[in-house]
mmCIF file with all atom_site columns, C-alpha atoms in Angstrom:
data_model
loop_
_atom_site.group_PDB
_atom_site.id
_atom_site.type_symbol
_atom_site.label_atom_id
_atom_site.label_alt_id
_atom_site.label_comp_id
_atom_site.label_asym_id
_atom_site.label_entity_id
_atom_site.label_seq_id
_atom_site.pdbx_PDB_ins_code
_atom_site.Cartn_x
_atom_site.Cartn_y
_atom_site.Cartn_z
_atom_site.occupancy
_atom_site.B_iso_or_equiv
_atom_site.pdbx_formal_charge
_atom_site.auth_seq_id
_atom_site.auth_comp_id
_atom_site.auth_asym_id
_atom_site.auth_atom_id
_atom_site.pdbx_PDB_model_num
ATOM 1   C CA . UNK A 1 1   ? 128.355 -40.754 16.029  1.00 71.00 ? 1   UNK A CA 1
ATOM 2   C CA . UNK A 1 2   ? 125.294 -38.577 15.920  1.00 79.00 ? 2   UNK A CA 1
ATOM 3   C CA . UNK A 1 3   ? 121.713 -39.687 15.387  1.00 90.00 ? 3   UNK A CA 1
ATOM 4   C CA . UNK A 1 4   ? 118.947 -37.546 13.968  1.00 95.00 ? 4   UNK A CA 1
ATOM 5   C CA . UNK A 1 5   ? 115.381 -38.156 15.098  1.00 95.00 ? 5   UNK A CA 1
ATOM 6   C CA . UNK A 1 6   ? 112.471 -36.848 13.095  1.00 96.00 ? 6   UNK A CA 1
ATOM 7   C CA . UNK A 1 7   ? 108.787 -37.151 13.728  1.00 92.00 ? 7   UNK A CA 1
ATOM 8   C CA . UNK A 1 8   ? 106.212 -37.834 12.666  1.00 93.00 ? 8   UNK A CA 1
ATOM 9   C CA . UNK A 1 9   ? 107.198 -40.240 9.900   1.00 94.00 ? 9   UNK A CA 1
ATOM 10  C CA . UNK A 1 10  ? 104.104 -39.506 7.832   1.00 96.00 ? 10  UNK A CA 1
ATOM 11  C CA . UNK A 1 11  ? 101.556 -36.748 7.980   1.00 97.00 ? 11  UNK A CA 1
ATOM 12  C CA . UNK A 1 12  ? 98.415  -35.919 6.032   1.00 97.00 ? 12  UNK A CA 1
ATOM 13  C CA . UNK A 1 13  ? 97.189  -32.388 6.561   1.00 97.00 ? 13  UNK A CA 1
ATOM 14  C CA . UNK A 1 14  ? 94.438  -30.316 4.937   1.00 98.00 ? 14  UNK A CA 1
ATOM 15  C CA . UNK A 1 15  ? 95.202  -27.157 3.041   1.00 97.00 ? 15  UNK A CA 1
ATOM 16  C CA . UNK A 1 16  ? 95.274  -24.168 5.364   1.00 97.00 ? 16  UNK A CA 1
ATOM 17  C CA . UNK A 1 17  ? 96.167  -26.141 8.474   1.00 97.00 ? 17  UNK A CA 1
ATOM 18  C CA . UNK A 1 18  ? 99.313  -25.435 10.537  1.00 97.00 ? 18  UNK A CA 1
ATOM 19  C CA . UNK A 1 19  ? 102.421 -27.579 10.533  1.00 96.00 ? 19  UNK A CA 1
ATOM 20  C CA . UNK A 1 20  ? 105.150 -28.390 13.005  1.00 96.00 ? 20  UNK A CA 1
ATOM 21  C CA . UNK A 1 21  ? 107.913 -30.885 12.237  1.00 96.00 ? 21  UNK A CA 1
ATOM 22  C CA . UNK A 1 22  ? 110.562 -31.616 14.792  1.00 96.00 ? 22  UNK A CA 1
ATOM 23  C CA . UNK A 1 23  ? 114.160 -32.698 14.427  1.00 96.00 ? 23  UNK A CA 1
ATOM 24  C CA . UNK A 1 24  ? 116.333 -33.669 17.386  1.00 96.00 ? 24  UNK A CA 1
ATOM 25  C CA . UNK A 1 25  ? 120.012 -34.566 17.221  1.00 95.00 ? 25  UNK A CA 1
ATOM 26  C CA . UNK A 1 26  ? 121.891 -36.836 19.619  1.00 92.00 ? 26  UNK A CA 1
ATOM 27  C CA . UNK A 1 27  ? 125.590 -37.442 19.995  1.00 86.00 ? 27  UNK A CA 1
ATOM 28  C CA . UNK A 1 28  ? 126.879 -33.994 19.159  1.00 81.00 ? 28  UNK A CA 1
ATOM 29  C CA . UNK A 1 29  ? 126.686 -30.481 20.496  1.00 80.00 ? 29  UNK A CA 1
ATOM 30  C CA . UNK A 1 30  ? 125.940 -27.240 18.689  1.00 81.00 ? 30  UNK A CA 1
ATOM 31  C CA . UNK A 1 31  ? 125.839 -28.776 15.228  1.00 87.00 ? 31  UNK A CA 1
ATOM 32  C CA . UNK A 1 32  ? 124.926 -26.944 12.069  1.00 91.00 ? 32  UNK A CA 1
ATOM 33  C CA . UNK A 1 33  ? 121.456 -28.160 11.152  1.00 95.00 ? 33  UNK A CA 1
ATOM 34  C CA . UNK A 1 34  ? 119.623 -28.173 7.854   1.00 96.00 ? 34  UNK A CA 1
ATOM 35  C CA . UNK A 1 35  ? 116.088 -28.693 6.582   1.00 97.00 ? 35  UNK A CA 1
ATOM 36  C CA . UNK A 1 36  ? 115.649 -30.116 3.097   1.00 97.00 ? 36  UNK A CA 1
ATOM 37  C CA . UNK A 1 37  ? 112.532 -30.914 1.109   1.00 97.00 ? 37  UNK A CA 1
ATOM 38  C CA . UNK A 1 38  ? 112.287 -33.489 -1.621  1.00 96.00 ? 38  UNK A CA 1
ATOM 39  C CA . UNK A 1 39  ? 109.275 -32.880 -3.831  1.00 92.00 ? 39  UNK A CA 1
ATOM 40  C CA . UNK A 1 40  ? 108.368 -35.143 -6.703  1.00 83.00 ? 40  UNK A CA 1
ATOM 41  C CA . UNK A 1 41  ? 110.682 -34.556 -9.648  1.00 73.00 ? 41  UNK A CA 1
ATOM 42  C CA . UNK A 1 42  ? 112.620 -31.757 -7.967  1.00 77.00 ? 42  UNK A CA 1
ATOM 43  C CA . UNK A 1 43  ? 115.398 -33.369 -6.017  1.00 85.00 ? 43  UNK A CA 1
ATOM 44  C CA . UNK A 1 44  ? 116.560 -32.267 -2.581  1.00 94.00 ? 44  UNK A CA 1
ATOM 45  C CA . UNK A 1 45  ? 116.042 -28.578 -1.987  1.00 94.00 ? 45  UNK A CA 1
ATOM 46  C CA . UNK A 1 46  ? 117.720 -26.769 0.888   1.00 95.00 ? 46  UNK A CA 1
ATOM 47  C CA . UNK A 1 47  ? 115.117 -24.805 2.852   1.00 96.00 ? 47  UNK A CA 1
ATOM 48  C CA . UNK A 1 48  ? 116.763 -23.566 6.057   1.00 96.00 ? 48  UNK A CA 1
ATOM 49  C CA . UNK A 1 49  ? 119.999 -23.876 7.949   1.00 95.00 ? 49  UNK A CA 1
ATOM 50  C CA . UNK A 1 50  ? 121.096 -22.933 11.430  1.00 94.00 ? 50  UNK A CA 1
ATOM 51  C CA . UNK A 1 51  ? 124.473 -22.518 13.135  1.00 91.00 ? 51  UNK A CA 1
ATOM 52  C CA . UNK A 1 52  ? 123.065 -22.217 16.641  1.00 92.00 ? 52  UNK A CA 1
ATOM 53  C CA . UNK A 1 53  ? 120.170 -21.394 18.943  1.00 94.00 ? 53  UNK A CA 1
ATOM 54  C CA . UNK A 1 54  ? 117.958 -18.707 17.475  1.00 94.00 ? 54  UNK A CA 1
ATOM 55  C CA . UNK A 1 55  ? 120.058 -18.418 14.299  1.00 94.00 ? 55  UNK A CA 1
ATOM 56  C CA . UNK A 1 56  ? 118.114 -19.286 11.169  1.00 94.00 ? 56  UNK A CA 1
ATOM 57  C CA . UNK A 1 57  ? 118.934 -18.642 7.530   1.00 93.00 ? 57  UNK A CA 1
ATOM 58  C CA . UNK A 1 58  ? 116.420 -19.182 4.759   1.00 92.00 ? 58  UNK A CA 1
ATOM 59  C CA . UNK A 1 59  ? 117.594 -20.452 1.420   1.00 88.00 ? 59  UNK A CA 1
ATOM 60  C CA . UNK A 1 60  ? 114.462 -19.754 -0.589  1.00 82.00 ? 60  UNK A CA 1
ATOM 61  C CA . UNK A 1 61  ? 111.345 -17.669 0.081   1.00 73.00 ? 61  UNK A CA 1
ATOM 62  C CA . UNK A 1 62  ? 108.387 -19.859 0.886   1.00 82.00 ? 62  UNK A CA 1
ATOM 63  C CA . UNK A 1 63  ? 105.424 -20.580 3.068   1.00 89.00 ? 63  UNK A CA 1
ATOM 64  C CA . UNK A 1 64  ? 107.533 -22.178 5.766   1.00 95.00 ? 64  UNK A CA 1
ATOM 65  C CA . UNK A 1 65  ? 109.590 -21.017 8.729   1.00 96.00 ? 65  UNK A CA 1
ATOM 66  C CA . UNK A 1 66  ? 112.137 -22.615 11.006  1.00 97.00 ? 66  UNK A CA 1
ATOM 67  C CA . UNK A 1 67  ? 113.221 -22.192 14.587  1.00 97.00 ? 67  UNK A CA 1
ATOM 68  C CA . UNK A 1 68  ? 115.980 -23.503 16.785  1.00 97.00 ? 68  UNK A CA 1
ATOM 69  C CA . UNK A 1 69  ? 114.864 -23.234 20.391  1.00 96.00 ? 69  UNK A CA 1
ATOM 70  C CA . UNK A 1 70  ? 117.542 -25.557 21.749  1.00 94.00 ? 70  UNK A CA 1
ATOM 71  C CA . UNK A 1 71  ? 121.032 -26.585 20.730  1.00 93.00 ? 71  UNK A CA 1
ATOM 72  C CA . UNK A 1 72  ? 119.946 -29.934 19.347  1.00 93.00 ? 72  UNK A CA 1
ATOM 73  C CA . UNK A 1 73  ? 116.407 -29.114 18.233  1.00 96.00 ? 73  UNK A CA 1
ATOM 74  C CA . UNK A 1 74  ? 115.333 -27.770 14.877  1.00 97.00 ? 74  UNK A CA 1
ATOM 75  C CA . UNK A 1 75  ? 111.681 -27.135 14.056  1.00 97.00 ? 75  UNK A CA 1
ATOM 76  C CA . UNK A 1 76  ? 110.002 -26.534 10.726  1.00 97.00 ? 76  UNK A CA 1
ATOM 77  C CA . UNK A 1 77  ? 106.646 -24.770 10.786  1.00 96.00 ? 77  UNK A CA 1
ATOM 78  C CA . UNK A 1 78  ? 103.912 -23.311 8.706   1.00 96.00 ? 78  UNK A CA 1
ATOM 79  C CA . UNK A 1 79  ? 100.874 -21.298 9.696   1.00 96.00 ? 79  UNK A CA 1
ATOM 80  C CA . UNK A 1 80  ? 98.836  -22.337 6.661   1.00 96.00 ? 80  UNK A CA 1
ATOM 81  C CA . UNK A 1 81  ? 99.806  -25.234 4.462   1.00 96.00 ? 81  UNK A CA 1
ATOM 82  C CA . UNK A 1 82  ? 99.578  -25.120 0.684   1.00 96.00 ? 82  UNK A CA 1
ATOM 83  C CA . UNK A 1 83  ? 99.253  -28.058 -1.678  1.00 95.00 ? 83  UNK A CA 1
ATOM 84  C CA . UNK A 1 84  ? 102.750 -27.251 -2.915  1.00 93.00 ? 84  UNK A CA 1
ATOM 85  C CA . UNK A 1 85  ? 104.148 -27.907 0.562   1.00 95.00 ? 85  UNK A CA 1
ATOM 86  C CA . UNK A 1 86  ? 103.721 -31.637 0.049   1.00 96.00 ? 86  UNK A CA 1
ATOM 87  C CA . UNK A 1 87  ? 106.980 -33.534 0.023   1.00 96.00 ? 87  UNK A CA 1
ATOM 88  C CA . UNK A 1 88  ? 109.547 -35.502 1.962   1.00 97.00 ? 88  UNK A CA 1
ATOM 89  C CA . UNK A 1 89  ? 111.121 -33.316 4.658   1.00 98.00 ? 89  UNK A CA 1
ATOM 90  C CA . UNK A 1 90  ? 114.576 -34.211 5.830   1.00 98.00 ? 90  UNK A CA 1
ATOM 91  C CA . UNK A 1 91  ? 116.698 -32.847 8.634   1.00 98.00 ? 91  UNK A CA 1
ATOM 92  C CA . UNK A 1 92  ? 120.463 -33.070 8.196   1.00 96.00 ? 92  UNK A CA 1
ATOM 93  C CA . UNK A 1 93  ? 123.587 -32.617 10.248  1.00 91.00 ? 93  UNK A CA 1
ATOM 94  C CA . UNK A 1 94  ? 127.269 -32.615 9.195   1.00 88.00 ? 94  UNK A CA 1
ATOM 95  C CA . UNK A 1 95  ? 129.461 -35.658 9.718   1.00 81.00 ? 95  UNK A CA 1
ATOM 96  C CA . UNK A 1 96  ? 131.122 -36.900 11.752  1.00 67.00 ? 96  UNK A CA 1
ATOM 97  C CA . UNK A 1 97  ? 130.744 -34.867 14.937  1.00 48.00 ? 97  UNK A CA 1
ATOM 98  C CA . UNK A 1 98  ? 129.211 -31.563 13.884  1.00 45.00 ? 98  UNK A CA 1
ATOM 99  C CA . UNK A 1 99  ? 132.243 -30.527 11.878  1.00 47.00 ? 99  UNK A CA 1
ATOM 100 C CA . UNK A 1 100 ? 131.304 -29.140 8.517   1.00 46.00 ? 100 UNK A CA 1
ATOM 101 C CA . UNK A 1 101 ? 134.240 -30.669 6.699   1.00 55.00 ? 101 UNK A CA 1
ATOM 102 C CA . UNK A 1 102 ? 132.365 -33.697 5.498   1.00 75.00 ? 102 UNK A CA 1
ATOM 103 C CA . UNK A 1 103 ? 129.043 -34.718 4.055   1.00 86.00 ? 103 UNK A CA 1
ATOM 104 C CA . UNK A 1 104 ? 125.806 -34.756 5.950   1.00 91.00 ? 104 UNK A CA 1
ATOM 105 C CA . UNK A 1 105 ? 123.782 -37.450 7.590   1.00 92.00 ? 105 UNK A CA 1
ATOM 106 C CA . UNK A 1 106 ? 120.035 -37.345 7.297   1.00 95.00 ? 106 UNK A CA 1
ATOM 107 C CA . UNK A 1 107 ? 117.186 -38.217 9.576   1.00 96.00 ? 107 UNK A CA 1
ATOM 108 C CA . UNK A 1 108 ? 114.567 -40.723 8.470   1.00 97.00 ? 108 UNK A CA 1
ATOM 109 C CA . UNK A 1 109 ? 112.339 -37.905 7.230   1.00 97.00 ? 109 UNK A CA 1
ATOM 110 C CA . UNK A 1 110 ? 108.694 -36.895 7.380   1.00 97.00 ? 110 UNK A CA 1
ATOM 111 C CA . UNK A 1 111 ? 106.497 -37.529 4.380   1.00 96.00 ? 111 UNK A CA 1
ATOM 112 C CA . UNK A 1 112 ? 103.918 -34.747 4.261   1.00 97.00 ? 112 UNK A CA 1
ATOM 113 C CA . UNK A 1 113 ? 100.851 -34.872 2.054   1.00 97.00 ? 113 UNK A CA 1
ATOM 114 C CA . UNK A 1 114 ? 98.687  -31.782 1.921   1.00 97.00 ? 114 UNK A CA 1
ATOM 115 C CA . UNK A 1 115 ? 95.152  -32.543 0.775   1.00 97.00 ? 115 UNK A CA 1
ATOM 116 C CA . UNK B 2 1   ? 118.214 -27.345 -9.396  1.00 45.00 ? 1   UNK B CA 1
ATOM 117 C CA . UNK B 2 2   ? 120.455 -25.978 -12.127 1.00 56.00 ? 2   UNK B CA 1
ATOM 118 C CA . UNK B 2 3   ? 123.523 -25.678 -9.921  1.00 87.00 ? 3   UNK B CA 1
ATOM 119 C CA . UNK B 2 4   ? 124.013 -29.416 -9.940  1.00 93.00 ? 4   UNK B CA 1
ATOM 120 C CA . UNK B 2 5   ? 122.910 -31.443 -12.926 1.00 93.00 ? 5   UNK B CA 1
ATOM 121 C CA . UNK B 2 6   ? 122.876 -35.187 -13.337 1.00 93.00 ? 6   UNK B CA 1
ATOM 122 C CA . UNK B 2 7   ? 122.244 -37.426 -16.313 1.00 82.00 ? 7   UNK B CA 1
ATOM 123 C CA . UNK B 2 8   ? 118.531 -37.838 -16.058 1.00 73.00 ? 8   UNK B CA 1
ATOM 124 C CA . UNK B 2 9   ? 118.298 -41.567 -16.535 1.00 81.00 ? 9   UNK B CA 1
ATOM 125 C CA . UNK B 2 10  ? 116.780 -43.877 -15.673 1.00 93.00 ? 10  UNK B CA 1
ATOM 126 C CA . UNK B 2 11  ? 119.796 -46.102 -16.111 1.00 95.00 ? 11  UNK B CA 1
ATOM 127 C CA . UNK B 2 12  ? 119.409 -49.831 -16.454 1.00 96.00 ? 12  UNK B CA 1
ATOM 128 C CA . UNK B 2 13  ? 122.350 -52.267 -16.417 1.00 96.00 ? 13  UNK B CA 1
ATOM 129 C CA . UNK B 2 14  ? 122.669 -56.040 -16.095 1.00 97.00 ? 14  UNK B CA 1
ATOM 130 C CA . UNK B 2 15  ? 124.099 -57.625 -12.985 1.00 97.00 ? 15  UNK B CA 1
ATOM 131 C CA . UNK B 2 16  ? 127.891 -57.596 -13.045 1.00 97.00 ? 16  UNK B CA 1
ATOM 132 C CA . UNK B 2 17  ? 128.148 -54.617 -15.390 1.00 97.00 ? 17  UNK B CA 1
ATOM 133 C CA . UNK B 2 18  ? 129.657 -51.212 -14.690 1.00 97.00 ? 18  UNK B CA 1
ATOM 134 C CA . UNK B 2 19  ? 127.177 -48.426 -13.982 1.00 97.00 ? 19  UNK B CA 1
ATOM 135 C CA . UNK B 2 20  ? 128.342 -44.905 -14.771 1.00 96.00 ? 20  UNK B CA 1
ATOM 136 C CA . UNK B 2 21  ? 126.677 -41.891 -13.202 1.00 97.00 ? 21  UNK B CA 1
ATOM 137 C CA . UNK B 2 22  ? 127.572 -38.343 -14.156 1.00 96.00 ? 22  UNK B CA 1
ATOM 138 C CA . UNK B 2 23  ? 127.192 -34.933 -12.591 1.00 96.00 ? 23  UNK B CA 1
ATOM 139 C CA . UNK B 2 24  ? 128.175 -31.389 -13.506 1.00 95.00 ? 24  UNK B CA 1
ATOM 140 C CA . UNK B 2 25  ? 128.129 -28.323 -11.310 1.00 94.00 ? 25  UNK B CA 1
ATOM 141 C CA . UNK B 2 26  ? 128.132 -24.622 -12.019 1.00 92.00 ? 26  UNK B CA 1
ATOM 142 C CA . UNK B 2 27  ? 129.888 -23.061 -9.007  1.00 85.00 ? 27  UNK B CA 1
ATOM 143 C CA . UNK B 2 28  ? 133.657 -23.066 -9.531  1.00 80.00 ? 28  UNK B CA 1
ATOM 144 C CA . UNK B 2 29  ? 134.397 -22.346 -5.871  1.00 80.00 ? 29  UNK B CA 1
ATOM 145 C CA . UNK B 2 30  ? 132.827 -25.630 -4.732  1.00 79.00 ? 30  UNK B CA 1
ATOM 146 C CA . UNK B 2 31  ? 135.384 -27.746 -2.942  1.00 81.00 ? 31  UNK B CA 1
ATOM 147 C CA . UNK B 2 32  ? 133.678 -30.883 -1.736  1.00 90.00 ? 32  UNK B CA 1
ATOM 148 C CA . UNK B 2 33  ? 131.636 -33.391 -3.668  1.00 94.00 ? 33  UNK B CA 1
ATOM 149 C CA . UNK B 2 34  ? 129.484 -36.274 -2.526  1.00 95.00 ? 34  UNK B CA 1
ATOM 150 C CA . UNK B 2 35  ? 127.474 -39.171 -3.833  1.00 96.00 ? 35  UNK B CA 1
ATOM 151 C CA . UNK B 2 36  ? 124.419 -40.349 -1.946  1.00 97.00 ? 36  UNK B CA 1
ATOM 152 C CA . UNK B 2 37  ? 122.303 -43.442 -2.492  1.00 97.00 ? 37  UNK B CA 1
ATOM 153 C CA . UNK B 2 38  ? 118.589 -43.259 -1.815  1.00 96.00 ? 38  UNK B CA 1
ATOM 154 C CA . UNK B 2 39  ? 116.350 -46.287 -1.764  1.00 96.00 ? 39  UNK B CA 1
ATOM 155 C CA . UNK B 2 40  ? 112.697 -45.732 -2.511  1.00 93.00 ? 40  UNK B CA 1
ATOM 156 C CA . UNK B 2 41  ? 110.913 -44.176 0.456   1.00 92.00 ? 41  UNK B CA 1
ATOM 157 C CA . UNK B 2 42  ? 114.107 -43.823 2.481   1.00 95.00 ? 42  UNK B CA 1
ATOM 158 C CA . UNK B 2 43  ? 116.424 -40.965 3.319   1.00 96.00 ? 43  UNK B CA 1
ATOM 159 C CA . UNK B 2 44  ? 119.709 -40.530 1.423   1.00 96.00 ? 44  UNK B CA 1
ATOM 160 C CA . UNK B 2 45  ? 122.844 -42.210 2.692   1.00 95.00 ? 45  UNK B CA 1
ATOM 161 C CA . UNK B 2 46  ? 126.361 -41.051 1.967   1.00 93.00 ? 46  UNK B CA 1
ATOM 162 C CA . UNK B 2 47  ? 128.437 -43.500 -0.061  1.00 93.00 ? 47  UNK B CA 1
ATOM 163 C CA . UNK B 2 48  ? 131.356 -41.476 -1.417  1.00 92.00 ? 48  UNK B CA 1
ATOM 164 C CA . UNK B 2 49  ? 133.064 -38.150 -0.920  1.00 92.00 ? 49  UNK B CA 1
ATOM 165 C CA . UNK B 2 50  ? 135.822 -36.612 -3.026  1.00 92.00 ? 50  UNK B CA 1
ATOM 166 C CA . UNK B 2 51  ? 137.766 -33.390 -2.625  1.00 89.00 ? 51  UNK B CA 1
ATOM 167 C CA . UNK B 2 52  ? 140.735 -33.604 -5.014  1.00 89.00 ? 52  UNK B CA 1
ATOM 168 C CA . UNK B 2 53  ? 141.017 -34.063 -8.756  1.00 93.00 ? 53  UNK B CA 1
ATOM 169 C CA . UNK B 2 54  ? 141.377 -37.648 -9.836  1.00 95.00 ? 54  UNK B CA 1
ATOM 170 C CA . UNK B 2 55  ? 139.909 -40.931 -8.734  1.00 95.00 ? 55  UNK B CA 1
ATOM 171 C CA . UNK B 2 56  ? 138.921 -42.211 -5.328  1.00 94.00 ? 56  UNK B CA 1
ATOM 172 C CA . UNK B 2 57  ? 138.090 -45.858 -4.896  1.00 95.00 ? 57  UNK B CA 1
ATOM 173 C CA . UNK B 2 58  ? 136.104 -47.534 -2.129  1.00 93.00 ? 58  UNK B CA 1
ATOM 174 C CA . UNK B 2 59  ? 135.252 -51.142 -2.741  1.00 96.00 ? 59  UNK B CA 1
ATOM 175 C CA . UNK B 2 60  ? 133.126 -51.384 -5.877  1.00 97.00 ? 60  UNK B CA 1
ATOM 176 C CA . UNK B 2 61  ? 132.663 -47.622 -6.038  1.00 97.00 ? 61  UNK B CA 1
ATOM 177 C CA . UNK B 2 62  ? 134.966 -45.137 -7.746  1.00 97.00 ? 62  UNK B CA 1
ATOM 178 C CA . UNK B 2 63  ? 134.375 -41.412 -7.673  1.00 96.00 ? 63  UNK B CA 1
ATOM 179 C CA . UNK B 2 64  ? 136.076 -39.207 -10.240 1.00 97.00 ? 64  UNK B CA 1
ATOM 180 C CA . UNK B 2 65  ? 136.511 -35.458 -10.014 1.00 96.00 ? 65  UNK B CA 1
ATOM 181 C CA . UNK B 2 66  ? 137.635 -32.986 -12.653 1.00 95.00 ? 66  UNK B CA 1
ATOM 182 C CA . UNK B 2 67  ? 137.424 -29.462 -11.267 1.00 93.00 ? 67  UNK B CA 1
ATOM 183 C CA . UNK B 2 68  ? 138.541 -27.846 -14.520 1.00 93.00 ? 68  UNK B CA 1
ATOM 184 C CA . UNK B 2 69  ? 135.586 -29.406 -16.307 1.00 93.00 ? 69  UNK B CA 1
ATOM 185 C CA . UNK B 2 70  ? 133.345 -29.090 -13.235 1.00 94.00 ? 70  UNK B CA 1
ATOM 186 C CA . UNK B 2 71  ? 132.507 -32.732 -13.529 1.00 95.00 ? 71  UNK B CA 1
ATOM 187 C CA . UNK B 2 72  ? 132.004 -35.516 -11.002 1.00 96.00 ? 72  UNK B CA 1
ATOM 188 C CA . UNK B 2 73  ? 131.204 -39.119 -11.731 1.00 97.00 ? 73  UNK B CA 1
ATOM 189 C CA . UNK B 2 74  ? 130.516 -42.345 -9.907  1.00 97.00 ? 74  UNK B CA 1
ATOM 190 C CA . UNK B 2 75  ? 131.351 -45.757 -11.259 1.00 97.00 ? 75  UNK B CA 1
ATOM 191 C CA . UNK B 2 76  ? 129.845 -48.862 -9.732  1.00 98.00 ? 76  UNK B CA 1
ATOM 192 C CA . UNK B 2 77  ? 131.688 -52.014 -10.723 1.00 98.00 ? 77  UNK B CA 1
ATOM 193 C CA . UNK B 2 78  ? 130.163 -55.482 -10.604 1.00 98.00 ? 78  UNK B CA 1
ATOM 194 C CA . UNK B 2 79  ? 126.710 -53.966 -10.184 1.00 98.00 ? 79  UNK B CA 1
ATOM 195 C CA . UNK B 2 80  ? 124.295 -55.911 -8.014  1.00 97.00 ? 80  UNK B CA 1
ATOM 196 C CA . UNK B 2 81  ? 120.481 -55.817 -7.864  1.00 97.00 ? 81  UNK B CA 1
ATOM 197 C CA . UNK B 2 82  ? 120.883 -54.346 -4.367  1.00 97.00 ? 82  UNK B CA 1
ATOM 198 C CA . UNK B 2 83  ? 122.516 -51.303 -5.999  1.00 98.00 ? 83  UNK B CA 1
ATOM 199 C CA . UNK B 2 84  ? 119.163 -50.419 -7.560  1.00 97.00 ? 84  UNK B CA 1
ATOM 200 C CA . UNK B 2 85  ? 118.368 -46.995 -6.130  1.00 97.00 ? 85  UNK B CA 1
ATOM 201 C CA . UNK B 2 86  ? 118.461 -43.315 -6.937  1.00 96.00 ? 86  UNK B CA 1
ATOM 202 C CA . UNK B 2 87  ? 121.939 -41.787 -6.796  1.00 97.00 ? 87  UNK B CA 1
ATOM 203 C CA . UNK B 2 88  ? 122.241 -38.163 -5.805  1.00 96.00 ? 88  UNK B CA 1
ATOM 204 C CA . UNK B 2 89  ? 125.208 -35.960 -6.560  1.00 96.00 ? 89  UNK B CA 1
ATOM 205 C CA . UNK B 2 90  ? 125.867 -33.197 -4.016  1.00 95.00 ? 90  UNK B CA 1
ATOM 206 C CA . UNK B 2 91  ? 128.185 -30.219 -4.050  1.00 94.00 ? 91  UNK B CA 1
ATOM 207 C CA . UNK B 2 92  ? 129.198 -28.298 -0.967  1.00 91.00 ? 92  UNK B CA 1
ATOM 208 C CA . UNK B 2 93  ? 129.580 -24.575 -1.042  1.00 87.00 ? 93  UNK B CA 1
ATOM 209 C CA . UNK B 2 94  ? 131.281 -22.726 1.804   1.00 81.00 ? 94  UNK B CA 1
ATOM 210 C CA . UNK B 2 95  ? 131.201 -18.952 1.777   1.00 76.00 ? 95  UNK B CA 1
ATOM 211 C CA . UNK B 2 96  ? 134.595 -17.284 2.020   1.00 74.00 ? 96  UNK B CA 1
ATOM 212 C CA . UNK B 2 97  ? 135.486 -16.549 5.628   1.00 76.00 ? 97  UNK B CA 1
ATOM 213 C CA . UNK B 2 98  ? 132.711 -18.776 6.925   1.00 74.00 ? 98  UNK B CA 1
ATOM 214 C CA . UNK B 2 99  ? 132.785 -22.226 8.458   1.00 71.00 ? 99  UNK B CA 1
ATOM 215 C CA . UNK B 2 100 ? 129.211 -22.907 7.372   1.00 80.00 ? 100 UNK B CA 1
ATOM 216 C CA . UNK B 2 101 ? 128.804 -25.118 4.348   1.00 85.00 ? 101 UNK B CA 1
ATOM 217 C CA . UNK B 2 102 ? 125.686 -25.898 2.381   1.00 90.00 ? 102 UNK B CA 1
ATOM 218 C CA . UNK B 2 103 ? 125.054 -28.988 0.311   1.00 92.00 ? 103 UNK B CA 1
ATOM 219 C CA . UNK B 2 104 ? 123.286 -28.647 -3.022  1.00 93.00 ? 104 UNK B CA 1
ATOM 220 C CA . UNK B 2 105 ? 121.886 -31.703 -4.727  1.00 95.00 ? 105 UNK B CA 1
ATOM 221 C CA . UNK B 2 106 ? 121.126 -32.786 -8.232  1.00 94.00 ? 106 UNK B CA 1
ATOM 222 C CA . UNK B 2 107 ? 117.786 -34.378 -9.037  1.00 93.00 ? 107 UNK B CA 1
ATOM 223 C CA . UNK B 2 108 ? 119.269 -37.844 -8.977  1.00 94.00 ? 108 UNK B CA 1
ATOM 224 C CA . UNK B 2 109 ? 119.681 -40.695 -11.411 1.00 95.00 ? 109 UNK B CA 1
ATOM 225 C CA . UNK B 2 110 ? 117.586 -43.797 -10.934 1.00 95.00 ? 110 UNK B CA 1
ATOM 226 C CA . UNK B 2 111 ? 119.613 -46.955 -11.407 1.00 97.00 ? 111 UNK B CA 1
ATOM 227 C CA . UNK B 2 112 ? 118.130 -50.401 -11.960 1.00 97.00 ? 112 UNK B CA 1
ATOM 228 C CA . UNK B 2 113 ? 120.369 -53.462 -11.949 1.00 97.00 ? 113 UNK B CA 1
ATOM 229 C CA . UNK B 2 114 ? 118.599 -56.467 -13.406 1.00 96.00 ? 114 UNK B CA 1
ATOM 230 C CA . UNK B 2 115 ? 119.591 -60.058 -12.652 1.00 94.00 ? 115 UNK B CA 1
#
């Protein structure tokens, strides 16, 4: 079964600073990958998804961007963080082996606080 | 997110009782439905999936789906203090002609099981 690695686990960044969060998947090849954010009181919001290298779709307009430089790597970035970017960022991958017929498994997440 | 709505809670039940969690969704073409459990500070974990109308049982958990009413529920029998968590309802949407699905989540219902 696949494993999703995310780092860092926690991050405190000042407003206006850049951001780079990394997600790496093991145990599967060419999976669909997803970035979610969980902000206080708002539930899990889908931000980006990708079906392959260089292929990124944005779900909602925002201050963030995503890239997929390698098959099993998904990166979330920002050039200038806003206070509203604070939240719990989660990378997800379909179960059980990259097939999209089932639910998703999540990485352990990055808790970002913008100050 | 309005696409998936859950009873807001919080829900508090005594140990051994049945906990009932409800969810409605707006997109009639949704085909797959999931319940996730999320402990405080942790990432969500998949506990149930359901695709057909009716009931699906797995141990102490029963998921119920009524596509005509666009309604999904989760029953937890013989609730235990370890069941105390936030439960997230998720609905998968797959665009026609595409193999890419996207999961949309409700805001979650916080459940507390007291001894």
